[in-house]
Coordinates of C-alpha atoms and ligand atoms in Angstrom, one line a residue:
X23 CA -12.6 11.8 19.4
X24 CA -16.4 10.6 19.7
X25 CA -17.3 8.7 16.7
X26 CA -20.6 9.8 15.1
X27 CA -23.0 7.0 13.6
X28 CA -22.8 8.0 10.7
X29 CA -19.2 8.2 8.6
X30 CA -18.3 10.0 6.2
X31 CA -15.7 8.5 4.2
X32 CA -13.3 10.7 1.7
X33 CA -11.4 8.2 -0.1
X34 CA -8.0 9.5 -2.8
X35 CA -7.4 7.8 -5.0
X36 CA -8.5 6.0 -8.7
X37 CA -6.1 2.9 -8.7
X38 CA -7.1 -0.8 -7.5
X39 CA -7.0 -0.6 -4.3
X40 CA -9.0 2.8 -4.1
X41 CA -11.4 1.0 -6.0
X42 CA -11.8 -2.0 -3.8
X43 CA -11.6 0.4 -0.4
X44 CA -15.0 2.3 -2.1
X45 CA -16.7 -1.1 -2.6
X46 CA -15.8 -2.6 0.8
X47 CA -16.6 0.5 2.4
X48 CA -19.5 1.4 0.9
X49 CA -21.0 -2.2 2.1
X50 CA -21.9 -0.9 5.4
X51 CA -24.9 0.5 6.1
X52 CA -23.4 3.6 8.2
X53 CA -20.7 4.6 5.9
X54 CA -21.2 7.3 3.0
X55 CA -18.5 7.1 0.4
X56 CA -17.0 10.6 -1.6
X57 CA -14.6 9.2 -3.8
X58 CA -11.9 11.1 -5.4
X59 CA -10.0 10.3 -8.3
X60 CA -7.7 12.0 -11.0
X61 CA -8.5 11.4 -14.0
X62 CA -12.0 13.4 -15.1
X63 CA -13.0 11.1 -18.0
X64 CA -12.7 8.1 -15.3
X65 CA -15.1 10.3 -13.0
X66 CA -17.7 11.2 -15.6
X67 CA -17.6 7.5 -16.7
X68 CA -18.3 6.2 -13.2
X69 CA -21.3 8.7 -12.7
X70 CA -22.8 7.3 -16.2
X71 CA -22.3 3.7 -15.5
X72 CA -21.1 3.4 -11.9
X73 CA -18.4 1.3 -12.3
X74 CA -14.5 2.1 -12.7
X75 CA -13.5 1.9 -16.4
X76 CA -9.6 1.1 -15.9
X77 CA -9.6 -0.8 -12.6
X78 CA -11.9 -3.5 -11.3
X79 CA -14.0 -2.7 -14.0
X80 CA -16.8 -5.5 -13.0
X81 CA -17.2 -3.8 -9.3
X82 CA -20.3 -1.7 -9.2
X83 CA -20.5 1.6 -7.3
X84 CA -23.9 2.7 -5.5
X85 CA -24.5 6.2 -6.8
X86 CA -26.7 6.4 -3.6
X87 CA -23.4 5.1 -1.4
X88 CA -20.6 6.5 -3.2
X89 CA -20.0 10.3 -4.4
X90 CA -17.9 10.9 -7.2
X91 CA -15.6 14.4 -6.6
X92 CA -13.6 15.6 -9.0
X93 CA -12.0 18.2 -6.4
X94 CA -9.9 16.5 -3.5
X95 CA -12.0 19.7 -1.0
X96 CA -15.1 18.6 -1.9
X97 CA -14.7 14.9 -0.8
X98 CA -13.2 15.6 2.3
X99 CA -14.8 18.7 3.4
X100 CA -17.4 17.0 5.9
X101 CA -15.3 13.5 6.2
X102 CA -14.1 12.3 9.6
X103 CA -12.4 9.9 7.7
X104 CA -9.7 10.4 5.1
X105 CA -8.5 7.2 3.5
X106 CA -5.1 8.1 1.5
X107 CA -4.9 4.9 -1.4
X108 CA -2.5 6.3 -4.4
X109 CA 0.9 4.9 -4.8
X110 CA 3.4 7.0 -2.7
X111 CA 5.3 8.4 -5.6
X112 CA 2.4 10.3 -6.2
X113 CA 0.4 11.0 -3.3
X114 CA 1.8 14.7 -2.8
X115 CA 0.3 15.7 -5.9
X116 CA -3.5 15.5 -5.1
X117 CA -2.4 17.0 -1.4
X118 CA -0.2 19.8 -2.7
X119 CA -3.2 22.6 -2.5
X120 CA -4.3 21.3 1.0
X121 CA -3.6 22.7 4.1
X122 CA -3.2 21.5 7.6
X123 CA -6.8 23.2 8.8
X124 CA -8.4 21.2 5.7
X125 CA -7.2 17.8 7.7
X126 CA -8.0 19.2 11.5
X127 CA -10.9 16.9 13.7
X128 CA -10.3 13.9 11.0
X129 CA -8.7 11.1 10.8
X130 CA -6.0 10.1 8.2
X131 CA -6.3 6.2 7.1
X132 CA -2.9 5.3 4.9
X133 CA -3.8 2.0 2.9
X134 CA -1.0 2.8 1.2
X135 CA 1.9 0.1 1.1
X136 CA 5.0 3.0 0.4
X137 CA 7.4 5.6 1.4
X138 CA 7.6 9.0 0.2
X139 CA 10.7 8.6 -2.3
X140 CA 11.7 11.8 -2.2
X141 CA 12.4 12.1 2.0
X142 CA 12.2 8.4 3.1
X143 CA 9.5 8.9 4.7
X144 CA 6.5 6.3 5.8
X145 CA 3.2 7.7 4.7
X146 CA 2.0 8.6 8.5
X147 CA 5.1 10.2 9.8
X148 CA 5.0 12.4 6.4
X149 CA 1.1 13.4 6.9
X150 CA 2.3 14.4 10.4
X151 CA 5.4 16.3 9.3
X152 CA 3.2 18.0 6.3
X153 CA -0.2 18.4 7.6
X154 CA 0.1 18.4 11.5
X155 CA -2.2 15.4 11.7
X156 CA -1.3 13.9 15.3
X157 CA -0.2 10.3 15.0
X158 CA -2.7 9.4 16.8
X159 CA -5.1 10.4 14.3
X160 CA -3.8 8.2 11.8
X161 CA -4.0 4.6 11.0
X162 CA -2.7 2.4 8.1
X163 CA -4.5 -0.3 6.7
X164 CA -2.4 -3.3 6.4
X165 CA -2.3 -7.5 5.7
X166 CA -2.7 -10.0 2.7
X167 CA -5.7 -8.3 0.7
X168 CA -5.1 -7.9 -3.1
X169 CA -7.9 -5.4 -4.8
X170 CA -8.8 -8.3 -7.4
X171 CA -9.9 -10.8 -4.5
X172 CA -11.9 -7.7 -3.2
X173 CA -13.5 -7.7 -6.6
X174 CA -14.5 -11.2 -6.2
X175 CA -15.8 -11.2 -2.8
X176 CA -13.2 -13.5 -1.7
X177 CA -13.0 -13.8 2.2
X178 CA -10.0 -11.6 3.5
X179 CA -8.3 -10.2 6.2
X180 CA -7.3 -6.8 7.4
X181 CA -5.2 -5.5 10.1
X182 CA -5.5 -1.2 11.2
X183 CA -2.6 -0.3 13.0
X184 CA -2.4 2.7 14.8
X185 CA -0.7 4.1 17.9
X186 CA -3.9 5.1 19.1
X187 CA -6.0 1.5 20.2
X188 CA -9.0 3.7 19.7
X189 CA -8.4 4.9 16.7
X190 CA -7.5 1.6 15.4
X191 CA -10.2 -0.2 16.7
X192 CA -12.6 2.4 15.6
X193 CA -11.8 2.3 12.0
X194 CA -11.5 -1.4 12.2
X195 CA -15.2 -1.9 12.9
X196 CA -15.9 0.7 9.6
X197 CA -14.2 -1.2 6.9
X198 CA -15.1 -4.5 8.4
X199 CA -18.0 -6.1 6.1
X200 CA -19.4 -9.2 4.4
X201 CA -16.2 -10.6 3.3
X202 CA -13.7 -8.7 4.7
X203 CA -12.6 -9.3 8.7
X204 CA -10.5 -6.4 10.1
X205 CA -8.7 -6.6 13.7
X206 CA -6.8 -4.0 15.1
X207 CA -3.0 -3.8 16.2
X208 CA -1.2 -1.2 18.2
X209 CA 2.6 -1.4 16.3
X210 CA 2.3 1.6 13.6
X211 CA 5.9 1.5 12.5
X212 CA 7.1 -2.6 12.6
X213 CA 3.3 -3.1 10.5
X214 CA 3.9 0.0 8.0
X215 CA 7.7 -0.7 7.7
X216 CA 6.8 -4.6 6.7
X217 CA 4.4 -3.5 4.4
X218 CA 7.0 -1.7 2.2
X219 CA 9.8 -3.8 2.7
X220 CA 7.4 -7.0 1.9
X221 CA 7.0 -5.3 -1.6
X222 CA 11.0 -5.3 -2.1
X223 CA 11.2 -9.2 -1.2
X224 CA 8.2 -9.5 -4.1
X225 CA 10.8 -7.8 -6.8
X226 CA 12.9 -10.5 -5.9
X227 CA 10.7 -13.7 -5.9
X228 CA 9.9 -12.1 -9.4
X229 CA 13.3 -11.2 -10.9
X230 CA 14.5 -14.8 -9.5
X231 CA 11.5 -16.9 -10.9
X232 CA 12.4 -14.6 -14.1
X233 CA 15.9 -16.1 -14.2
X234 CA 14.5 -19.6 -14.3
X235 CA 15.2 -20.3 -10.1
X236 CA 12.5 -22.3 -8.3
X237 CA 9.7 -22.7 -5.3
X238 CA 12.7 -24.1 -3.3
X239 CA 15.1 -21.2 -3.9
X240 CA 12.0 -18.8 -3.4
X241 CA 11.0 -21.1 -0.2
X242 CA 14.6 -19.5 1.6
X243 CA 14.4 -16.6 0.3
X244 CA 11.1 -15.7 1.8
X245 CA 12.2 -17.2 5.2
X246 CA 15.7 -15.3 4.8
X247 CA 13.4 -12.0 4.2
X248 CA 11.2 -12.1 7.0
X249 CA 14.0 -12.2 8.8
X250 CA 15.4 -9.3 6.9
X251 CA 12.5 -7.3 7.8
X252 CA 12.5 -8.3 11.7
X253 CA 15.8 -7.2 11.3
X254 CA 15.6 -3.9 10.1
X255 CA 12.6 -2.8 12.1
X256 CA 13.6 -4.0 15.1
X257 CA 16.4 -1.6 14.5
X258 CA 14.4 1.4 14.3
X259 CA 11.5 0.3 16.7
X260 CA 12.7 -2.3 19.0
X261 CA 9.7 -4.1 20.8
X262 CA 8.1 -7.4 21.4
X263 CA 5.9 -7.9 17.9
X264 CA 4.7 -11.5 16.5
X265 CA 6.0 -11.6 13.1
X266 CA 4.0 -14.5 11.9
X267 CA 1.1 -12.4 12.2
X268 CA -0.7 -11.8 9.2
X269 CA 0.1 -8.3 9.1
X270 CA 3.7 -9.1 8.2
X271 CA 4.1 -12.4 7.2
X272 CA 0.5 -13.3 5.8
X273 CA 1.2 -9.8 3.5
X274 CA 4.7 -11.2 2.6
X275 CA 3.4 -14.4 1.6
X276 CA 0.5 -12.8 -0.7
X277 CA 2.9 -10.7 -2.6
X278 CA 5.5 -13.4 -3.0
X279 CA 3.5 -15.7 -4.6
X280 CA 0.1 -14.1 -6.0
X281 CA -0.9 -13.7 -9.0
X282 CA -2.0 -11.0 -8.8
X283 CA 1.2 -9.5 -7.2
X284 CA 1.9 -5.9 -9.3
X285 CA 5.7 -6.1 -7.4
X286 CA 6.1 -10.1 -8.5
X287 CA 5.2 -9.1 -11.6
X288 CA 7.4 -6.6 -12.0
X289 CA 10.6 -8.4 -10.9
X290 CA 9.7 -10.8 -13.0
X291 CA 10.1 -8.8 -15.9
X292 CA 13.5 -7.5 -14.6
X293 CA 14.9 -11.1 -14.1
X294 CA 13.8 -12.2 -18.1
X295 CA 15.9 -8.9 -19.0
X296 CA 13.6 -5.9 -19.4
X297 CA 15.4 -2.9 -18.4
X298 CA 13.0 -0.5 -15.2
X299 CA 11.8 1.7 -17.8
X300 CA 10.5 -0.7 -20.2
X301 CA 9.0 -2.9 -17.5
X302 CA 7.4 0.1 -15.9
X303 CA 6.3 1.1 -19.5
X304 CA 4.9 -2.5 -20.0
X305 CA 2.8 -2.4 -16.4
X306 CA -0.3 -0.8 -16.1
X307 CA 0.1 -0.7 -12.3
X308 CA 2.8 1.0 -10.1
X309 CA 4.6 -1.3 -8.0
X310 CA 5.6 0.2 -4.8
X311 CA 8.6 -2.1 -4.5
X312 CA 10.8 0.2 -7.1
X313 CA 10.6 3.5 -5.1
X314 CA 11.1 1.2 -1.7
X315 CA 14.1 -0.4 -2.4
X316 CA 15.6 3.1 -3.3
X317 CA 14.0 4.5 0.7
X318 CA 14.8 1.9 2.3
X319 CA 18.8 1.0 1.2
X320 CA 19.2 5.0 2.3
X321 CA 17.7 4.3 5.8
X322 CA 20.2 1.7 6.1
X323 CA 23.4 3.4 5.2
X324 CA 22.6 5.2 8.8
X325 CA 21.1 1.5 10.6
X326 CA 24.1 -0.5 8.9
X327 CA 21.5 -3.1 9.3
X328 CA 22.3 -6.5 7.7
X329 CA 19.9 -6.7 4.2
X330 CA 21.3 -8.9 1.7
X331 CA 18.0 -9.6 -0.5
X332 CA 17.0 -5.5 -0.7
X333 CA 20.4 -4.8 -1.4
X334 CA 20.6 -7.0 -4.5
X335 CA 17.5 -5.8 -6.0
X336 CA 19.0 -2.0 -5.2
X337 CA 21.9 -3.5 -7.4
X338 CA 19.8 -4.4 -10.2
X339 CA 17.4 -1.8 -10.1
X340 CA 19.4 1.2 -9.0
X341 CA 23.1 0.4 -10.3
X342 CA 22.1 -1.4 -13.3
X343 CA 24.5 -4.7 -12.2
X344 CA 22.6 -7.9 -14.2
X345 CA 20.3 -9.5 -12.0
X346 CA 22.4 -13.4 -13.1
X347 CA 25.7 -12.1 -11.2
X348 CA 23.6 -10.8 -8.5
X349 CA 21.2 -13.1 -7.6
X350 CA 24.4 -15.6 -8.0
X351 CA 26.5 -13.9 -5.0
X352 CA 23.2 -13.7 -3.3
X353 CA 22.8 -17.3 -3.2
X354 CA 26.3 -18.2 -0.8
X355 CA 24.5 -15.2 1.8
X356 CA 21.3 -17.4 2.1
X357 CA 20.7 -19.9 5.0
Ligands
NAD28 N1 -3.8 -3.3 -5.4 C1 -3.8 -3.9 -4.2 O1 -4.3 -5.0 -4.1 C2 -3.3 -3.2 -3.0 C3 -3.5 -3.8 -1.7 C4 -3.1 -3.2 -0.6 C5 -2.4 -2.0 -0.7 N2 -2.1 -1.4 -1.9 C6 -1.5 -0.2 -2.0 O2 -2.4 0.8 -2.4 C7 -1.6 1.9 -3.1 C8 -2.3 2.2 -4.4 O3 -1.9 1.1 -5.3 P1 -2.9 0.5 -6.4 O4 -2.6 -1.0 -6.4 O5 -4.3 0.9 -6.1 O6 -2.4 1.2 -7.6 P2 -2.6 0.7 -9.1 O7 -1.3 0.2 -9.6 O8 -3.8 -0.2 -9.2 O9 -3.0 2.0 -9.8 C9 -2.1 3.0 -10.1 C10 -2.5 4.3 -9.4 O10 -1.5 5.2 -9.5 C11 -1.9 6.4 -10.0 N3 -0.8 6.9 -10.9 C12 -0.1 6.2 -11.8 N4 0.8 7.0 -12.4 C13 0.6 8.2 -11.8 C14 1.3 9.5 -12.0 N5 2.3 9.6 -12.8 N6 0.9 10.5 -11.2 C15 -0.1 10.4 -10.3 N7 -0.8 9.2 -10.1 C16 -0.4 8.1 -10.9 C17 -3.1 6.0 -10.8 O11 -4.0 7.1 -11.0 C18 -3.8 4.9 -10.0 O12 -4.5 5.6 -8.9 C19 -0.2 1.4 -3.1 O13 0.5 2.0 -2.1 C20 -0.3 -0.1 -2.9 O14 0.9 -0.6 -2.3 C21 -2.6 -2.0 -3.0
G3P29 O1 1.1 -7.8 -4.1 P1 1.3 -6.5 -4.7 O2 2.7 -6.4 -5.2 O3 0.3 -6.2 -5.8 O4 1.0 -5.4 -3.6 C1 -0.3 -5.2 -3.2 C2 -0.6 -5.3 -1.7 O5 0.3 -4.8 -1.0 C3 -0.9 -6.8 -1.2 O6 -1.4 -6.7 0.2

C-alpha cells in the first residue's frame, strides 16, 4: 500500500489512552487527527475548550490538528488510518453500523490491550473475522506507555507489531514524536497475547498487595508470570521471540507496579475485600484485566496450558472463592 504524505488519522475512542493517541499523534507535522468519541457533551466541550473534560483533562487539542466527530463515518471516511482505542468490552458498539467496504484500502491500528469477551477473540483476528480487514493491514500498538505519562510528556516507548514489516514500520514512523520512540516488531500474536495477559498478572500484584503481601512476594510473582505468559503463547504461536523485550516484559513491569496502573488498581480493591461490582462501581476506568481473565482461562481449557497466577484470579473474580485461601494455595505453586 503506498503511503501518502499526508495521514489522515481516525482515532475511536474517548477514554485515556484515545486521549493521549490524539495528542501524540497530532504532534507531527504530517498527520491530521478526526477524533471520535461517545459521549456528545464530551465532544461539544472539546470543540469549546479543546481539551478532554473526563480524561487527561490538562492535554490540549489543536482545533487546527484534531477534528472532533460525533459520527464514527465521518472520522474515518477519508482515513488511511484507523486507530481502534476503547476497552474491548465495548468496542463492537461504535462498529456495529459499519461495514466491511467502510474499512477497505485502510489500515486498522488496535492500541487496545483486550480480547473480545464475548468470542475470545484478540482485537485483530476479530476486525478480520468481522470486517475482512486482511491481517496484514492491521497493527497493534503495544509496550510500557500509560496515558497519564503521555500527558506529561514523559519520554516513552512504543512497539507496532504487525505481520506485515511494512505496515509496522509504516505506522511506527507516524506515531513516533517528541517524546515518544516507536520501533517495530513482526510477532502479532506473542505481542497482543502479552499485552492481555500482562493486565491479568496486574489484578494479581493488586489483590495481593491488597491482602497485605509484599515487593518480595510480588518480585516471584512477576518472574513466575512472564513465564506464564511465554508459556501460554508459545502454545498457540510457537516461535523464537525475546521476551525481555519491552513489548512483553517492559509492559508487564509498568502495569505491575505503576501507579497509575487501572488493573493494579483494581486488584487491589479485590484483595482489601470489595466485591467486582463494587470495585468496578468505585473505578472510573475499565480495567481490561476482568474481561481477560474470563478469555483467556476458556482458551486454556483447550491448551491445558500450565497457568497458576490467571487461574487464581479466575477463582476470585469468576467463582467468588476469597482471594486469602487463594492466593494461600498459590503461594506452594510459586518458584
Ligand atoms: N490508559 C492507558 O494508559 C493505556 C495504555 C495502553 C493501552 N491501553 C488500552 O487502551 C484501551 C482503552 O483504555 P483506556 O485506558 O483509554 O480506558 P479508560 O479506562 O481511560 O476509559 C474508559 C473508556 O471506556 C469507555 N466505556 C466505559 N464504559 C463503557 C460502556 N459501558 N460502553 C461503552 N464504552 C464504555 C469510555 O467511554 C472510555 O472511552 C484499553 O484496551 C487499554 O488496555 C490503555
Ligand atoms: O497499566 P494499566 O492496567 O492501566 O493498563 C494500561 C496499559 O496497558 C499500560 O501499557
Amino acid at each position: 500500500m503506498k503511503q501518502p504524505s499526508l495521514h489522515k488519522i481516525a482515532v475511536i475512542g474517548g477514554g485515556s489512552w484515545a486521549t493521549a493517541l490524539v495528542k501524540i499523534l497530532s504532534e507531527q507535522t504530517g498527520n491530521q487527527v478526526r477524533w471520535w468519541l461517545r459521549s456528545q457533551a464530551d465532544i461539544d466541550h472539546i470543540r469549546a475548550y479543546h481539551h478532554n473534560p473526563r480524561y487527561l483533562s490538562d492535554v490540549f487539542h489543536s482545533p487546527k490538528k484534531v477534528k472532533v466527530c460525533g459520527k464514527i463515518k465521518d472520522a474515518i471516511r477519508d482515513a488511511n488510518y484507523i486507530v481502534l482505542a476503547v476497552p474491548a468490552a465495548y468496542i463492537e458498539e461504535p462498529l456495529q453500523k459499519l461495514k466491511p467496504a467502510d474499512f477497505s484500502g485502510k489500515r486498522i491500528v488496535s492500541a487496545i490491550k483486550g480480547m473480545i469477551p464475548e468470542v475470545n477473540l484478540l482485537v485483530t483476528d476479530w476486525m478480520e473475522e468481522r470486517f475482512e480487514v486482511p491481517l496484514g493491514d492491521i497493527c497493534v500498538i503495544a509496550g510500557p506507555c500509560h496515558a497519564e505519562e503521555v500527558a506529561l510528556e514523559k519520554q516513552s516507548y512504543l512497539t507496532i507489531a504487525s505481520t506485515n514489516p511494512e505496515c509496522a514500520a509504516d505506522f511506527a514512523k507516524i506515531i513516533t514524536c517528541r517524546y515518544v520512540t516507536a520501533h517495530p516488531l513482526a510477532d502479532l500474536y506473542g505481542v497482543e497475547y502479552a499485552a492481555v495477559m500482562k493486565n491479568i498478572v496486574a489484578l494479581a500484584c493488586g489483590i495481593t498487595y491488597g491482602l497485605g503481601y509484599g515487593d518480595n512476594f510480588q518480585a516471584v510473582m512477576v518472574s513466575n508470570a512472564m513465564q506464564e505468559i511465554r508459556r501460554f503463547v508459545t502454545a498457540l504461536d510457537p516461535r523464537e521471540r525475546e521476551m525481555s523485550a519491552s513489548a512483553y516484559l517492559g509492559d508487564l513491569l509498568v502495569t505491575a507496579y505503576s501507579q497509575f496502573s487501572r488493573n493494579r488498581l483494581f486488584g487491589n480493591m479485590i484483595g482489601r475485600g470489595y466485591s467486582v461490582k463494587a470495585a468496578q462501581v468505585e473505578m472510573k476506568m475499565v480495567a481490561e484485566g476482568y474481561f481477560a481473565t474470563k478469555s483467556i482461562h476458556a482458551i486454556n481449557q483447550q491448551l491445558g496450558v500450565s497457568m497458576p497466577i490467571t487461574d487464581a484470579v479466575y477463582r476470585i473474580l469468576y467463582e467468588g472463592i476469597a482471594p486469602g485461601l487463594v492466593m494461600n494455595e498459590l503461594k506452594a505453586q510459586l518458584r
